[in-house]
Each structure stands twice: as C-alpha cells, then as structure tokens.
PDB file of C-alpha atoms in Angstrom:
ATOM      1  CA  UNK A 120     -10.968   8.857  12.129  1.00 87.00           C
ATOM      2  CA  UNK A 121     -11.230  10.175   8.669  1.00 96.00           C
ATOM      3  CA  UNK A 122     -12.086   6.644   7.375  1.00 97.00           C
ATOM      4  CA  UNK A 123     -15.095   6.208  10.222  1.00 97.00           C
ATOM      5  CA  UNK A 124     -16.210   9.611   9.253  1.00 97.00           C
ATOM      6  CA  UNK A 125     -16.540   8.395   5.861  1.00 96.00           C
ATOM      7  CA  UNK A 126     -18.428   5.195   6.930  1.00 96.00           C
ATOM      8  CA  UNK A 127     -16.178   2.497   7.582  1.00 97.00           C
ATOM      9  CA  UNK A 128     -16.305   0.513   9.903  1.00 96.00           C
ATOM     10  CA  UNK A 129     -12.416  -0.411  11.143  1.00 97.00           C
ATOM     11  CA  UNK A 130     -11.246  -4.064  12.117  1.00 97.00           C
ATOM     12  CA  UNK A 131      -7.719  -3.953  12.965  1.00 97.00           C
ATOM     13  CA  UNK A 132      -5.160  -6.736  12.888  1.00 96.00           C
ATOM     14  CA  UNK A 133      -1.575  -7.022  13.040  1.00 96.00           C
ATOM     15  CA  UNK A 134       0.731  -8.934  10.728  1.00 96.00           C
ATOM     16  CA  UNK A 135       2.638  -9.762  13.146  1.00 96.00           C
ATOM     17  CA  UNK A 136       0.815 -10.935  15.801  1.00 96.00           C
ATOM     18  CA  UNK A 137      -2.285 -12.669  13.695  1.00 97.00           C
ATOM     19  CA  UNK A 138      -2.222 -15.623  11.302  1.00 97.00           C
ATOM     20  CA  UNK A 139      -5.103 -14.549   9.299  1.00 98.00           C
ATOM     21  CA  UNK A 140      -7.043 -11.122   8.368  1.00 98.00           C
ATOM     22  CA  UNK A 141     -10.388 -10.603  10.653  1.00 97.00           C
ATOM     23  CA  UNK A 142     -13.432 -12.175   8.153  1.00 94.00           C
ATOM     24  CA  UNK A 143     -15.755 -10.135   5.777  1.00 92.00           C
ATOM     25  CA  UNK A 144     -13.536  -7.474   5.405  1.00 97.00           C
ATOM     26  CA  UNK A 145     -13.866  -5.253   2.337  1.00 98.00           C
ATOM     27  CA  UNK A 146     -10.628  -3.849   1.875  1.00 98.00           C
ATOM     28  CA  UNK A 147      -7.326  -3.437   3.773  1.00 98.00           C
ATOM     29  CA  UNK A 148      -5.190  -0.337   4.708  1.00 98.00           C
ATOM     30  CA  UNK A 149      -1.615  -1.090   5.507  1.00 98.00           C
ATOM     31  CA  UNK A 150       0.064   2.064   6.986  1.00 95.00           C
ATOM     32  CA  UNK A 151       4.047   2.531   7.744  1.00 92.00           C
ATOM     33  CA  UNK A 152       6.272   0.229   9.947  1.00 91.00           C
ATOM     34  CA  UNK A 153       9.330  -1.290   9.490  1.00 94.00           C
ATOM     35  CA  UNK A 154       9.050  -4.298   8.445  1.00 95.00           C
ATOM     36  CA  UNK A 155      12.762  -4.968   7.888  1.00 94.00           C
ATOM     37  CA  UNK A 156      13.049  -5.543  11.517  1.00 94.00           C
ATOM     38  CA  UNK A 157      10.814  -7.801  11.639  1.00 96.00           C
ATOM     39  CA  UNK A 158      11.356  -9.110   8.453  1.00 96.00           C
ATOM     40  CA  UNK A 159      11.607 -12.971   9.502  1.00 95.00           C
ATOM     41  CA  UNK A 160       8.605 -13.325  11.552  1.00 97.00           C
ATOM     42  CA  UNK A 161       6.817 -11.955   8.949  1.00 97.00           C
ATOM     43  CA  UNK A 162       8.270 -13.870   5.894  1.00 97.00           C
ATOM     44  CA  UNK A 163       7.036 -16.736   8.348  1.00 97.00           C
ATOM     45  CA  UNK A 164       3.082 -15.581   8.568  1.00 98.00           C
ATOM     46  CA  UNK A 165       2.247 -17.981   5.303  1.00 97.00           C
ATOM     47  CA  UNK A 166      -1.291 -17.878   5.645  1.00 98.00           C
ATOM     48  CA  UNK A 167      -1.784 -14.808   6.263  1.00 98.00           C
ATOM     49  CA  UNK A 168      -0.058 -13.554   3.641  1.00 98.00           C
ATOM     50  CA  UNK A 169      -0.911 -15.993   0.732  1.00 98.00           C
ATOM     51  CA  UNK A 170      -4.616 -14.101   1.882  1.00 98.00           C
ATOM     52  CA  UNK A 171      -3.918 -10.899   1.251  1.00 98.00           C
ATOM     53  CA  UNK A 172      -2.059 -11.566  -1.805  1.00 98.00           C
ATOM     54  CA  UNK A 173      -5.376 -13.736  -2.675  1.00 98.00           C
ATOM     55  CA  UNK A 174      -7.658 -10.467  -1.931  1.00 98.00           C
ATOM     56  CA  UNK A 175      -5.419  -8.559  -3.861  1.00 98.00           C
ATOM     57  CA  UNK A 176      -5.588 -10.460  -7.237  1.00 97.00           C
ATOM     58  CA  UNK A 177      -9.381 -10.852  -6.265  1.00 96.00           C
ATOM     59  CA  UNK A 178      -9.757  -7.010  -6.687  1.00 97.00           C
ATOM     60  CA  UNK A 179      -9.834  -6.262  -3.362  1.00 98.00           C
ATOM     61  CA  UNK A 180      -9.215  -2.183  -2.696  1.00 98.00           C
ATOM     62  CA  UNK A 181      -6.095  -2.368  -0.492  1.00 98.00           C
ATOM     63  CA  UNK A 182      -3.938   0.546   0.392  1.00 98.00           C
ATOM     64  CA  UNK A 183      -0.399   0.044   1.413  1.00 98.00           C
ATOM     65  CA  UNK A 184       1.789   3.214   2.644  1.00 97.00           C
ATOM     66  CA  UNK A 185       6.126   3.025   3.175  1.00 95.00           C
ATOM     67  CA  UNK A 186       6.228  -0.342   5.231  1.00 96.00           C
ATOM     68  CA  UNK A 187       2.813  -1.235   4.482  1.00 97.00           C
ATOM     69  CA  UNK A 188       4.073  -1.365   0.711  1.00 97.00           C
ATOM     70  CA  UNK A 189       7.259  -3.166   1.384  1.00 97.00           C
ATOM     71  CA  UNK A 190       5.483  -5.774   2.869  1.00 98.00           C
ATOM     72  CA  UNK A 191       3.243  -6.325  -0.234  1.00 98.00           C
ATOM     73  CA  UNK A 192       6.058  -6.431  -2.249  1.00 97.00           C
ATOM     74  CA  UNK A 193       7.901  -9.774  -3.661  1.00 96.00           C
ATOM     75  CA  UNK A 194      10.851  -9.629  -1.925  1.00 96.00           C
ATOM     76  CA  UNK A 195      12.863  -7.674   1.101  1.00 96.00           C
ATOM     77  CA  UNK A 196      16.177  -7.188   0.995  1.00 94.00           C
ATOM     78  CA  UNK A 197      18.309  -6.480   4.472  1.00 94.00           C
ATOM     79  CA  UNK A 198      21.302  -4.269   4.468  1.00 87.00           C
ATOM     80  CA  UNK A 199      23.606  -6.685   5.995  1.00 84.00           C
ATOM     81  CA  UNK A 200      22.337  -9.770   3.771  1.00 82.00           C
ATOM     82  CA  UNK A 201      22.147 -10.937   0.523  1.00 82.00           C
ATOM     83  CA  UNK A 202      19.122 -13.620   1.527  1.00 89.00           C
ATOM     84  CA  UNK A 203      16.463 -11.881   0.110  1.00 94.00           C
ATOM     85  CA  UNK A 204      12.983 -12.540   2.621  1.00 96.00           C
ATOM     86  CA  UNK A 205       9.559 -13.366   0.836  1.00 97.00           C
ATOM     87  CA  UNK A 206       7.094 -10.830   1.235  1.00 98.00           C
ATOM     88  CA  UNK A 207       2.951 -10.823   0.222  1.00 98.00           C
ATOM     89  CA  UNK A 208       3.828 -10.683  -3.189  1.00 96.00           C
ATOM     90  CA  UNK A 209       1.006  -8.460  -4.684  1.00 97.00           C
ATOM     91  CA  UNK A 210       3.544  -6.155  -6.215  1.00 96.00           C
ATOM     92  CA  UNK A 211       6.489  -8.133  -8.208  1.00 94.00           C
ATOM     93  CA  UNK A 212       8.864  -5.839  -7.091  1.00 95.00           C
ATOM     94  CA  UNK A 213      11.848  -6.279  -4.535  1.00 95.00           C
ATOM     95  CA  UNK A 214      12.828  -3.958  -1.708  1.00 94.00           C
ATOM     96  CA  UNK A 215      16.527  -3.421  -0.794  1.00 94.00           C
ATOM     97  CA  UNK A 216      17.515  -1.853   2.575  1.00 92.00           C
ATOM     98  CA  UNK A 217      20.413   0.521   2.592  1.00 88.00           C
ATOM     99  CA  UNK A 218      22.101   2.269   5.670  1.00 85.00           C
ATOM    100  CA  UNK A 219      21.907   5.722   4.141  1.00 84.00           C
ATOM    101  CA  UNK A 220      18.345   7.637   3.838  1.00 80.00           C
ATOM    102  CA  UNK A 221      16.665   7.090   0.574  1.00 78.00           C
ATOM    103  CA  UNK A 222      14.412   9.541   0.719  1.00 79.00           C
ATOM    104  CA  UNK A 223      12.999  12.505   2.985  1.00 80.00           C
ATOM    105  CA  UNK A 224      10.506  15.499   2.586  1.00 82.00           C
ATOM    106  CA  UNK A 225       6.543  16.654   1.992  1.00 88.00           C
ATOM    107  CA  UNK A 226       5.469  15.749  -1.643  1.00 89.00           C
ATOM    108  CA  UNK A 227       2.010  16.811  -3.365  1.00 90.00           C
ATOM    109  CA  UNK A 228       0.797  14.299  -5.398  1.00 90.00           C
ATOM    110  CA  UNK A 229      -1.237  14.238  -8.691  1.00 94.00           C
ATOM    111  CA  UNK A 230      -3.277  11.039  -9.777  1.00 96.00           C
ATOM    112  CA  UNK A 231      -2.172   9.898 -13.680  1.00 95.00           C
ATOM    113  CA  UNK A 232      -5.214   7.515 -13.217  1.00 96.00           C
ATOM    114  CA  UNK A 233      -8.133   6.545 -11.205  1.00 97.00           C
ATOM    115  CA  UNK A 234      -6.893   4.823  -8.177  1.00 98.00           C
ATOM    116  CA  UNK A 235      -8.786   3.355  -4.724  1.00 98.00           C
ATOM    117  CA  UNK A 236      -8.105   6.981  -3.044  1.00 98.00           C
ATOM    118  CA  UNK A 237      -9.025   9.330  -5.923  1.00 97.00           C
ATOM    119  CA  UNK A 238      -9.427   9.966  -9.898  1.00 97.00           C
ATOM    120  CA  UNK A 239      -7.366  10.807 -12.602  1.00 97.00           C
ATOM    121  CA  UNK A 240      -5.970  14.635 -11.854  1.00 97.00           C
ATOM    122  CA  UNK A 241      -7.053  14.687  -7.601  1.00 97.00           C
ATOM    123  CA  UNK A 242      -4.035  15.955  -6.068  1.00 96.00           C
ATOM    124  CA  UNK A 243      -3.358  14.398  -2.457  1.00 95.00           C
ATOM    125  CA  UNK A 244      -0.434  15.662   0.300  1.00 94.00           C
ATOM    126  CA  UNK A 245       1.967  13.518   2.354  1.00 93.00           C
ATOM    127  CA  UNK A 246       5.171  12.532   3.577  1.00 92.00           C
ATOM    128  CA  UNK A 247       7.540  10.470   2.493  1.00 90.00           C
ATOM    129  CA  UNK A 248      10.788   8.625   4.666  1.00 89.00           C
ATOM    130  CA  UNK A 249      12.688   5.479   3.898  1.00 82.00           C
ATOM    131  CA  UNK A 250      15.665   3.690   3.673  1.00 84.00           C
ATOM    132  CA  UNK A 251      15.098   1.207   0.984  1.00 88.00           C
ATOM    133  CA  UNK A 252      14.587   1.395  -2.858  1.00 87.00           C
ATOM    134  CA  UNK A 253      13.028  -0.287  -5.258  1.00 90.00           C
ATOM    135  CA  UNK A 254      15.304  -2.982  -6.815  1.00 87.00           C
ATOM    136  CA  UNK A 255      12.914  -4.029  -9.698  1.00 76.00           C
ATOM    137  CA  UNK A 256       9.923  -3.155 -11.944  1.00 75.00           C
ATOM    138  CA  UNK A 257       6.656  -4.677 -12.161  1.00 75.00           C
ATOM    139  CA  UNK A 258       5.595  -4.552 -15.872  1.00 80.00           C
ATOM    140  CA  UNK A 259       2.138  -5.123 -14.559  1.00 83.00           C
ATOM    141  CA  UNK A 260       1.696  -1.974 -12.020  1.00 89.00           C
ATOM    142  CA  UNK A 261       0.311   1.295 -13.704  1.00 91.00           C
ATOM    143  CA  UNK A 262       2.505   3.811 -12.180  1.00 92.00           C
ATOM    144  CA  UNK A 263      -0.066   6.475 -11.011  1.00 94.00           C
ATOM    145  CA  UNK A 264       1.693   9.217  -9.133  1.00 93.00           C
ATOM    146  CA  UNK A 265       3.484  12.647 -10.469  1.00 88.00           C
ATOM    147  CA  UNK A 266       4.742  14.108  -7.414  1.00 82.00           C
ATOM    148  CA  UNK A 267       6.657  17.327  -6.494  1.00 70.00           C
ATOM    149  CA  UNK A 268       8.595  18.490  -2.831  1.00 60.00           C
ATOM    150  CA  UNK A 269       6.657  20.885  -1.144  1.00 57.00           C
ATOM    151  CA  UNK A 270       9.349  23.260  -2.646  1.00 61.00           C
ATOM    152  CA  UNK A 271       8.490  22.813  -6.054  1.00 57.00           C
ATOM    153  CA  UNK A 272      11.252  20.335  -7.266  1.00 57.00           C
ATOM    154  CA  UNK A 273      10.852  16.869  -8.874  1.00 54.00           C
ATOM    155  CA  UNK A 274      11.188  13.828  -7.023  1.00 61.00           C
ATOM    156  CA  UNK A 275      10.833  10.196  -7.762  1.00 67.00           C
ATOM    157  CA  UNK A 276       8.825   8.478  -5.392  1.00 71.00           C
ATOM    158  CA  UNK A 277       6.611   6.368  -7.519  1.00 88.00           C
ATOM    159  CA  UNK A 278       2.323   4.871  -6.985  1.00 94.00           C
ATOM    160  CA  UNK A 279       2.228   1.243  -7.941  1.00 96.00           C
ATOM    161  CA  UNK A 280      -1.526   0.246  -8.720  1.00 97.00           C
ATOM    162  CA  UNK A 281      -2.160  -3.304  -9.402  1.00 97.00           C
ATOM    163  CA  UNK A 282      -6.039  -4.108 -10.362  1.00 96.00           C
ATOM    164  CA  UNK A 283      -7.347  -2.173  -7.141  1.00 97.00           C
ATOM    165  CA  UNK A 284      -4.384  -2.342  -4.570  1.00 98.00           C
ATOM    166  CA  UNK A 285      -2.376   1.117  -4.245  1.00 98.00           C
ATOM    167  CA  UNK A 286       1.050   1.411  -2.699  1.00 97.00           C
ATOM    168  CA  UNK A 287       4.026   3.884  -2.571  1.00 95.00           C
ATOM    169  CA  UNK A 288       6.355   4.832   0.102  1.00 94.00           C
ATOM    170  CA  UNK A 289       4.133   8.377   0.400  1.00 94.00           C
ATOM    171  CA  UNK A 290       2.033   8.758   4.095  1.00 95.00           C
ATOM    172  CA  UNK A 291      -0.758  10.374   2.524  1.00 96.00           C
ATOM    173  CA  UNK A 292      -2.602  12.943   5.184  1.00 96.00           C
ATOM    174  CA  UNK A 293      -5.967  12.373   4.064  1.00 97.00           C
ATOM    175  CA  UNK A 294      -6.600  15.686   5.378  1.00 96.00           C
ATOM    176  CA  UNK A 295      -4.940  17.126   2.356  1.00 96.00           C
ATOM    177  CA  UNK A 296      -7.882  16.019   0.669  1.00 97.00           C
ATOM    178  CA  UNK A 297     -11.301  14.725   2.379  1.00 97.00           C
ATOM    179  CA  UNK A 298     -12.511  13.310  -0.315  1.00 97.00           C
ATOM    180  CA  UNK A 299      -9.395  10.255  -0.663  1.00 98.00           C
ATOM    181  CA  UNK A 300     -10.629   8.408   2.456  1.00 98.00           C
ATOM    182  CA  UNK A 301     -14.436   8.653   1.188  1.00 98.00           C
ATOM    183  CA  UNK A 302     -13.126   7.483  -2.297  1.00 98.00           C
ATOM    184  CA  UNK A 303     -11.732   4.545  -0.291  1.00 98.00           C
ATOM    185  CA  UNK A 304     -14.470   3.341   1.880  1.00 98.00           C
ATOM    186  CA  UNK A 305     -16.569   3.568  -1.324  1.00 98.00           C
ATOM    187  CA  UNK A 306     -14.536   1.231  -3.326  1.00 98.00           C
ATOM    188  CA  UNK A 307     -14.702  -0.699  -0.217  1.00 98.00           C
ATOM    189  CA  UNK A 308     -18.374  -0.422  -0.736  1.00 97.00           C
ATOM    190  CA  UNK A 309     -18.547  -1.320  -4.550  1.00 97.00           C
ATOM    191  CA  UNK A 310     -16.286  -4.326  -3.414  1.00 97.00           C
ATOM    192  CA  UNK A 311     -18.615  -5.340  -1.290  1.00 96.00           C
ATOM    193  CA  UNK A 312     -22.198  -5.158  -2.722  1.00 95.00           C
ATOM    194  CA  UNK A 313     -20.150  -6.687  -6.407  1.00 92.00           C
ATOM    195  CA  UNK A 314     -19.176  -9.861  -3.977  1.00 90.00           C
ATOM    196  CA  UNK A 315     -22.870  -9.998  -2.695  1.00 88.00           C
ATOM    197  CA  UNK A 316     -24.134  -9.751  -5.739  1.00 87.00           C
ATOM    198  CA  UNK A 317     -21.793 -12.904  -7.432  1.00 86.00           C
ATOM    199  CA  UNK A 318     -23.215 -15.007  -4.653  1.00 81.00           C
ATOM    200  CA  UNK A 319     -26.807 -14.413  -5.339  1.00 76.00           C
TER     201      UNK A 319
END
C-alpha cells in the first residue's frame, strides 16, 4: 500500500509459478518466503532467474527481504544435504539451512550508505527470523546496515548492496519510516526515465 501511495504502480509475479518477470518493470521487491522448500523448483526457473540476475547487474533497484534475499543469493544450502541448489546469483554469497533458529527479534537499522530505500544515516525498523546463515562473503557487496535489538544490544544481521539491489534477512516495516518506500519508487523512477533516455 505504502509503495502505491508513493506512486508505484505494482505488477506481481511469482517465482514459482512464472518463467519470466511481467515486461517494463522498473524495479523488483522480493519479500520473505521460504525458499528452501521449494528450493528445486526454483533452482529449475532458468530464465527467469538468469533475468533478474541480468536486471540486477543492469542497475536495476531491486529489494530482496529474508527469503527474497536467499533466493538472490549464489547458492542454497539444505539442512539434510550437502548438494548445494543454484540460486539468482546477484549476491555471490551462499545460504546454509540449519535446524536450529539463526536469528529472532525487532532490530532498528541505520544506513552506512545510500541505498535504494534511504541515505547514508536514515534509520529504518523491522523484523528479522531465519534459519540459515550466511556461508560466504561477497567482496563486491558494500555492507550497509548497523543494526541494534529493539533492546539496545548488538546484533549481526548484515545489508548487502550490490550496484542498486539491497538485501538482508531484515522485514523492514516501511512504516517505521515513510520516506523508504518513496525513496524506492523514486529510484524506480530514475531507473526508468535513465533507460528512456539511452534509447533516444
């Protein structure tokens, strides 16, 4: 709602049920899911994810929350395998599953640096549950997140920004801070009237 009130206009898809994103889109928002139980289906969607990671190195905005992130990671690692399952690959970083809770509270977030959802020093609320970790490090992310518990103690959940796509395993309530969706829609906007203008 946020996001319409803003000015976009929303086009939804679903991985797992489409083999390619909807056409002229001007950014992508990938919420939470799990995609470690659908991890196959999804490793199987070729197309459709050779796009995204194509929009993604194309400077795309795209912002990816929990399972949203894991899927635009390298790699996904399942508890009860050691086959890791290709993901989009925007991030090079790989996901491992574990059967304990990784992680579980309200964090307040600080921007290090000027991201798709807000600039350097905005400070953005959310919510962060998983099971998985990150196994590896992407020397190319900017890490863009300091984050605290709602109780005041440090925490490690990390921001991965690559060119202009965003992920972390926060849920960011956008009504924490109005002004992160309307940051969002207008890099959405820049995106758009840049591509325009390279074709004129």
């Amino acid at each position: 709602v946020m996001l319409e009130q803003a000015g976009a206009r929303l086009v939804f898809f679903s991985p797992l049920a489409d083999d390619h994103l909807p056409e002229a889109i001007d950014g992508i928002y990938l919420g939470g899911g799990y995609p470690e139980l659908f991890a196959d289906t999804l490793s199987k969607k070729t197309t459709l994810l050779s796009e995204i990671r194509f929009h993604s190195q194309n400077r795309m905005p795209i912002f990816a929350e929990c399972g949203g992130f894991m899927f635009l990671c390298r790699k996904l690692m399942l508890a009860d395998s050691n086959q890791p399952i290709s993901m989009a690959g925007c991030f090079d970083l790989d996901v491992a599953m574990s059967t304990r809770l990784r992680s579980l509270g309200y964090r307040e977030v600080t921007l290090t640096r000027d991201t798709v959802i807000g600039a350097k020093g905005d400070k953005v609320r959310g919510h962060e549950f998983h099971y998985s970790s990150v196994m590896s490090d992407d020397e190319t992310c900017d890490h863009v997140f300091e984050v605290t518990s709602r109780a005041g103690q440090d925490v490690q959940v990390t921001g991965y920004q690559k060119l202009r796509t965003l992920g972390s395993y926060l849920h960011v309530h956008f009504g924490s801070n109005p002004a992160a969706p309307r940051r969002f829609v207008a890099r959405c906007t820049d995106f758009r009237q840049q591509r325009t203008k390279a074709r004129t």
